[in-house]
CSV table of C-alpha atoms (C1' of nucleotides) in Angstrom, one decimal:
chain,number,residue,atom,x,y,z
M,253,UNK,CA,102.4,108.2,147.2
M,254,UNK,CA,100.8,106.6,145.0
M,255,UNK,CA,102.0,106.1,141.1
M,256,UNK,CA,100.2,103.8,138.7
M,257,UNK,CA,97.6,100.9,138.8
M,258,UNK,CA,97.2,101.6,142.7
M,259,UNK,CA,101.2,100.7,143.0
M,260,UNK,CA,103.7,103.1,145.2
M,261,UNK,CA,107.0,102.9,143.6
M,262,UNK,CA,108.2,100.4,146.5
M,263,UNK,CA,106.0,98.3,145.4
M,264,UNK,CA,106.5,98.6,141.5
M,265,UNK,CA,110.7,98.2,143.6
M,266,UNK,CA,109.6,95.2,144.8
M,267,UNK,CA,108.0,93.1,141.6
M,268,UNK,CA,110.6,94.2,139.3
M,269,UNK,CA,113.5,93.1,142.0
M,270,UNK,CA,111.9,90.0,142.7
M,271,UNK,CA,111.2,88.8,138.5
M,272,UNK,CA,115.2,89.4,138.8
M,273,UNK,CA,116.3,86.6,139.7
M,274,UNK,CA,116.3,83.6,138.0
M,275,UNK,CA,115.9,80.8,140.8
M,276,UNK,CA,112.6,83.2,142.3
M,277,UNK,CA,111.5,83.1,138.3
M,278,UNK,CA,111.5,79.6,138.4
M,279,UNK,CA,109.3,79.3,141.5
M,280,UNK,CA,106.6,81.7,140.3
M,281,UNK,CA,106.7,79.5,136.4
M,282,UNK,CA,106.7,76.2,138.7
M,283,UNK,CA,103.3,77.9,141.3
M,284,UNK,CA,101.7,79.2,138.4
M,285,UNK,CA,101.3,75.8,136.9
M,286,UNK,CA,100.4,74.5,140.4
M,287,UNK,CA,100.1,75.1,143.8
M,288,UNK,CA,103.1,73.7,146.0
M,289,UNK,CA,104.5,73.7,149.4
M,290,UNK,CA,107.5,75.5,150.4
M,291,UNK,CA,109.5,72.2,151.2
M,292,UNK,CA,108.4,71.1,147.8
M,293,UNK,CA,110.0,73.8,146.1
M,294,UNK,CA,113.1,73.9,148.0
M,295,UNK,CA,114.0,70.0,146.6
M,296,UNK,CA,114.0,71.4,143.2
M,297,UNK,CA,116.8,73.6,144.1
M,298,UNK,CA,120.4,73.0,145.2
M,299,UNK,CA,120.6,75.3,148.3
M,300,UNK,CA,119.2,74.8,151.4
M,301,UNK,CA,116.0,75.0,152.7
M,302,UNK,CA,116.0,78.0,154.0
M,303,UNK,CA,117.2,80.2,151.2
M,304,UNK,CA,114.1,79.2,149.3
M,305,UNK,CA,112.2,80.2,152.2
M,306,UNK,CA,113.6,83.6,151.5
M,307,UNK,CA,112.4,83.6,148.1
M,308,UNK,CA,109.3,82.6,148.5
M,309,UNK,CA,109.2,85.3,150.9
M,310,UNK,CA,110.6,88.2,148.5
M,311,UNK,CA,108.0,86.8,146.0
M,312,UNK,CA,105.2,87.2,148.8
M,313,UNK,CA,106.1,90.6,149.7
M,314,UNK,CA,105.8,91.5,145.8
M,315,UNK,CA,102.7,90.2,146.0
M,316,UNK,CA,103.6,87.9,142.9
M,317,UNK,CA,102.7,84.5,144.7
M,318,UNK,CA,100.2,83.8,147.8
M,319,UNK,CA,100.9,81.8,151.3
M,320,UNK,CA,98.0,80.0,152.5
M,321,UNK,CA,98.7,77.6,155.5
M,322,UNK,CA,97.2,74.0,155.8
M,323,UNK,CA,98.3,72.0,158.3
M,324,UNK,CA,101.6,72.2,158.7
M,325,UNK,CA,102.5,73.3,155.4
M,326,UNK,CA,102.2,76.8,153.7
M,327,UNK,CA,100.9,76.3,149.5
M,328,UNK,CA,102.6,78.8,147.5
M,329,UNK,CA,100.6,79.8,144.8
M,330,UNK,CA,101.5,82.2,141.8
M,331,UNK,CA,99.4,85.8,141.6
M,332,UNK,CA,98.5,86.7,138.2
M,333,UNK,CA,97.1,89.8,139.1
M,334,UNK,CA,100.4,91.0,140.3
M,335,UNK,CA,102.0,90.2,136.7
M,336,UNK,CA,98.8,91.5,135.3
M,337,UNK,CA,100.3,94.9,136.9
M,338,UNK,CA,103.5,94.5,135.7
M,339,UNK,CA,102.3,94.2,132.3
M,340,UNK,CA,100.4,97.7,132.6
M,341,UNK,CA,103.7,99.2,133.9
M,342,UNK,CA,105.2,98.1,130.7
M,343,UNK,CA,102.9,99.1,128.5
M,344,UNK,CA,103.2,102.5,130.0
M,345,UNK,CA,106.8,103.0,128.3
M,346,UNK,CA,105.7,101.7,124.9
M,347,UNK,CA,102.7,104.3,125.0
M,348,UNK,CA,105.2,106.6,125.9
M,349,UNK,CA,107.7,106.0,123.3
M,350,UNK,CA,104.3,105.5,120.3
M,351,UNK,CA,103.7,109.4,121.6
M,352,UNK,CA,106.9,110.6,120.8
M,353,UNK,CA,106.8,109.0,117.5
M,354,UNK,CA,103.6,110.2,116.8
M,355,UNK,CA,104.9,113.7,117.4
M,356,UNK,CA,108.0,113.5,115.5
M,357,UNK,CA,105.0,112.0,112.3
M,358,UNK,CA,103.3,114.7,112.7
M,359,UNK,CA,106.2,117.1,112.4
M,360,UNK,CA,107.2,115.8,109.8
M,361,UNK,CA,103.5,115.1,107.9
M,362,UNK,CA,103.6,119.4,108.5
M,363,UNK,CA,106.1,119.6,105.1
V,170,UNK,CA,122.2,79.2,128.1
V,171,UNK,CA,119.6,80.9,125.7
V,172,UNK,CA,116.1,80.6,127.9
V,173,UNK,CA,113.5,83.2,126.0
V,174,UNK,CA,113.5,85.4,123.1
V,175,UNK,CA,116.7,85.5,122.4
V,176,UNK,CA,117.5,86.4,126.1
V,177,UNK,CA,120.2,84.7,129.0
V,178,UNK,CA,119.1,84.7,132.6
V,179,UNK,CA,121.9,87.0,133.2
V,180,UNK,CA,120.5,89.2,130.6
V,181,UNK,CA,116.9,88.9,132.4
V,182,UNK,CA,118.5,89.4,135.3
V,183,UNK,CA,119.6,92.9,134.3
V,184,UNK,CA,116.9,94.0,132.6
V,185,UNK,CA,114.6,93.3,135.7
V,186,UNK,CA,117.0,94.6,137.6
V,187,UNK,CA,117.4,98.0,136.3
V,188,UNK,CA,113.6,98.3,136.9
V,189,UNK,CA,113.5,97.7,140.5
V,190,UNK,CA,114.9,101.5,141.1
V,191,UNK,CA,112.7,104.4,141.0
V,192,UNK,CA,115.5,106.7,139.2
V,193,UNK,CA,116.0,104.2,136.8
V,194,UNK,CA,112.4,104.0,135.9
V,195,UNK,CA,112.1,107.4,136.0
V,196,UNK,CA,115.4,108.4,133.7
V,197,UNK,CA,113.7,105.3,131.2
V,198,UNK,CA,110.2,107.5,131.4
V,199,UNK,CA,112.0,110.6,129.8
V,200,UNK,CA,114.0,109.2,127.5
V,201,UNK,CA,111.3,107.1,125.7
V,202,UNK,CA,109.8,110.3,125.8
V,203,UNK,CA,113.1,112.2,124.4
V,204,UNK,CA,116.6,112.6,124.1
V,205,UNK,CA,118.5,113.2,126.8
V,206,UNK,CA,122.4,113.9,127.1
V,207,UNK,CA,123.5,112.7,130.8
V,208,UNK,CA,124.1,115.7,132.2
V,209,UNK,CA,120.6,117.0,131.3
V,210,UNK,CA,119.4,113.7,132.8
V,211,UNK,CA,121.2,114.1,136.0
V,212,UNK,CA,119.8,117.8,136.1
V,213,UNK,CA,116.7,116.3,136.9
V,214,UNK,CA,117.6,114.5,140.4
V,215,UNK,CA,118.5,115.0,143.4
V,216,UNK,CA,122.0,113.4,143.5
V,217,UNK,CA,125.8,113.1,141.9
V,218,UNK,CA,126.3,113.6,138.0
V,219,UNK,CA,128.5,110.5,138.7
V,220,UNK,CA,125.4,108.6,140.6
V,221,UNK,CA,122.9,109.5,137.6
V,222,UNK,CA,126.0,108.6,135.1
V,223,UNK,CA,125.4,105.1,137.1
V,224,UNK,CA,122.0,104.6,136.5
V,225,UNK,CA,122.0,104.9,132.9
V,226,UNK,CA,125.1,102.5,132.4
V,227,UNK,CA,122.3,100.2,134.6
V,228,UNK,CA,120.1,100.6,131.8
V,229,UNK,CA,122.2,100.8,129.3
V,230,UNK,CA,124.0,97.1,130.4
V,231,UNK,CA,120.0,96.1,130.8
V,232,UNK,CA,119.6,97.3,126.7
V,233,UNK,CA,117.1,99.5,128.3
V,234,UNK,CA,118.3,102.5,126.7
V,235,UNK,CA,121.1,103.2,123.7
V,236,UNK,CA,123.5,105.3,124.2
V,237,UNK,CA,125.3,107.3,121.4
V,238,UNK,CA,128.3,109.7,121.4
V,239,UNK,CA,127.7,113.1,120.0
V,240,UNK,CA,130.3,115.6,120.0
V,241,UNK,CA,131.3,116.0,123.8
V,242,UNK,CA,127.8,114.5,124.9
V,243,UNK,CA,126.3,110.9,125.2
V,244,UNK,CA,122.6,110.9,123.9
V,245,UNK,CA,120.4,108.3,125.5
V,246,UNK,CA,117.1,107.1,123.9
V,247,UNK,CA,114.8,104.5,125.4
V,248,UNK,CA,114.7,101.6,123.7
V,249,UNK,CA,111.2,99.9,123.0
V,250,UNK,CA,112.8,96.8,121.9
V,251,UNK,CA,113.6,95.5,125.5
V,252,UNK,CA,110.6,96.7,127.0
V,253,UNK,CA,109.0,94.3,124.4
V,254,UNK,CA,111.1,91.4,124.9
V,255,UNK,CA,110.6,91.8,129.0
V,256,UNK,CA,106.2,91.8,128.1
V,257,UNK,CA,106.9,88.8,126.5
V,258,UNK,CA,108.6,86.8,129.2
V,259,UNK,CA,105.5,88.4,131.2
V,260,UNK,CA,103.2,87.2,128.7
V,261,UNK,CA,104.5,83.5,129.3
V,262,UNK,CA,103.8,83.7,132.8
V,263,UNK,CA,99.8,84.6,132.4
V,264,UNK,CA,100.5,81.9,129.8
V,265,UNK,CA,101.4,79.1,131.7
V,266,UNK,CA,98.9,80.4,134.4
V,267,UNK,CA,96.0,80.1,132.0
V,268,UNK,CA,97.0,76.5,130.8
V,269,UNK,CA,96.4,75.1,134.7
V,270,UNK,CA,93.1,76.8,134.9
V,271,UNK,CA,92.0,74.6,131.4
V,272,UNK,CA,93.2,71.6,132.7
V,273,UNK,CA,90.9,73.0,136.1
V,274,UNK,CA,88.3,73.6,133.8
V,275,UNK,CA,88.7,70.0,132.0
V,276,UNK,CA,88.8,68.3,135.1
V,277,UNK,CA,85.6,69.8,136.5
V,278,UNK,CA,84.2,69.2,133.4
V,279,UNK,CA,84.6,65.4,133.3
V,280,UNK,CA,81.4,65.2,135.3
S,61,DT,C1',145.4,128.9,122.9
S,62,DT,C1',142.4,128.6,127.3
S,63,DC,C1',138.7,127.7,129.9
S,64,DA,C1',134.3,125.6,131.0
S,65,DT,C1',131.4,121.9,129.9
S,66,DA,C1',130.1,116.4,129.5
S,67,DT,C1',132.1,112.5,130.4
S,68,DA,C1',134.8,108.6,132.4
S,69,DC,C1',136.3,106.1,135.9
S,70,DA,C1',139.1,104.9,140.6
S,71,DA,C1',138.6,104.4,145.6
S,72,DT,C1',135.1,104.7,149.4
S,73,DC,C1',131.6,103.4,152.7
S,74,DA,C1',127.1,101.9,154.5
S,75,DT,C1',123.5,99.3,153.2
S,76,DT,C1',121.4,95.4,150.8
S,77,DT,C1',121.2,91.2,149.3
S,78,DG,C1',121.8,85.9,148.9
S,79,DG,C1',123.6,82.5,150.8
S,80,DT,C1',124.7,79.4,155.1
S,81,DT,C1',123.8,77.6,160.2
S,82,DG,C1',121.4,76.4,163.9
S,83,DT,C1',117.1,76.7,167.3
S,84,DA,C1',112.7,77.0,168.4
S,85,DC,C1',107.4,75.7,167.6
S,86,DG,C1',103.3,73.5,165.9
S,87,DT,C1',101.7,69.9,162.9
S,88,DT,C1',100.8,65.3,161.9
S,89,DA,C1',102.4,60.1,161.6
S,90,DG,C1',103.0,56.0,164.3
P,64,DC,C1',103.4,59.9,173.7
P,65,DT,C1',107.3,60.5,170.5
P,66,DA,C1',109.5,61.0,166.7
P,67,DA,C1',109.9,63.3,162.3
P,68,DC,C1',108.2,66.6,159.3
P,69,DG,C1',107.5,71.5,157.6
P,70,DT,C1',107.6,75.9,158.9
P,71,DA,C1',110.0,80.1,161.3
P,72,DC,C1',113.2,83.1,162.3
P,73,DA,C1',117.8,84.6,164.0
P,74,DA,C1',122.6,85.3,163.4
P,75,DC,C1',126.2,85.1,160.8
P,76,DC,C1',129.6,86.2,156.3
P,77,DA,C1',130.6,87.5,151.6
P,78,DA,C1',129.1,90.1,147.6
P,79,DA,C1',126.9,93.6,145.0
P,80,DT,C1',123.9,97.9,145.4
P,81,DG,C1',123.5,103.1,145.0
P,82,DA,C1',126.1,107.0,146.8
P,83,DT,C1',129.8,109.8,147.3
P,84,DT,C1',134.3,112.1,145.9
P,85,DG,C1',138.3,113.2,143.6
P,86,DT,C1',141.1,113.3,139.7
P,87,DA,C1',142.0,112.4,134.3
P,88,DT,C1',140.1,113.6,129.2
P,89,DA,C1',137.7,114.9,125.8
P,90,DT,C1',135.1,118.1,123.0
P,91,DG,C1',133.4,123.0,122.2
P,92,DA,C1',133.2,127.8,123.1
P,93,DA,C1',135.9,132.7,122.9
DNA sequence: TTCATATACAATCATTTGGTTGTACGTTAG
DNA sequence: CTAACGTACAACCAAATGATTGTATATGAA
């Protein structure tokens, strides 16, 4: 069931859910600035490697980062394309609001 | 602990978490287009009134809608201000990415 | 006043989430 | 080859989420 921007409702769920955690947002920030391996990322946080690994998986399943094998490492990179899709979704809500205001203005202008 | 745009990390959590559910996004869409009471909203979904009431509460706590008493009803309106804040947050990630690309370009230009 | 409506809120329950530890496997360095 | 490193994944646990039903309270209409 396609909803918008070629995204299903579940995919949108995953994107916003992935963004709803401070650790994941920080991982996203880091990997947008520079690629990093999972273990490199894990070193930055006060939690187990497996926990960070899971956070990366959530971001990956949302399409917010990509995971590319390189030797024994997995290189994580932020994916600006999905960020853009999220922005487009938010734009729609603003647009809906503007339409309402325009209608109100039109109504008032009838006087 | 202020993070950005006058929002704490918890507040950002709440905004994205609230957006990570199709029913809540639909409530947001409706209330951005036109104000509605909780019972009016509840009539639109195949779930209990209490469930919809909870979804509205999640949106309210995130600041994505406002709840204003009017008689025995509560009038719900979408709040474009918080949508804008979420957009600003996403803008930052794109900006971080652009900086990385600029640095790469600069590096390549050194030849 | 009386009754229906709109909301609030508590208790409950199944599922998901965010974390842990432990084990296994592939890869690189010595 | 062996040892260390990086990752994958399963099992487990506490807490949060998304839904339910039931009860209480306030408002509006008759």
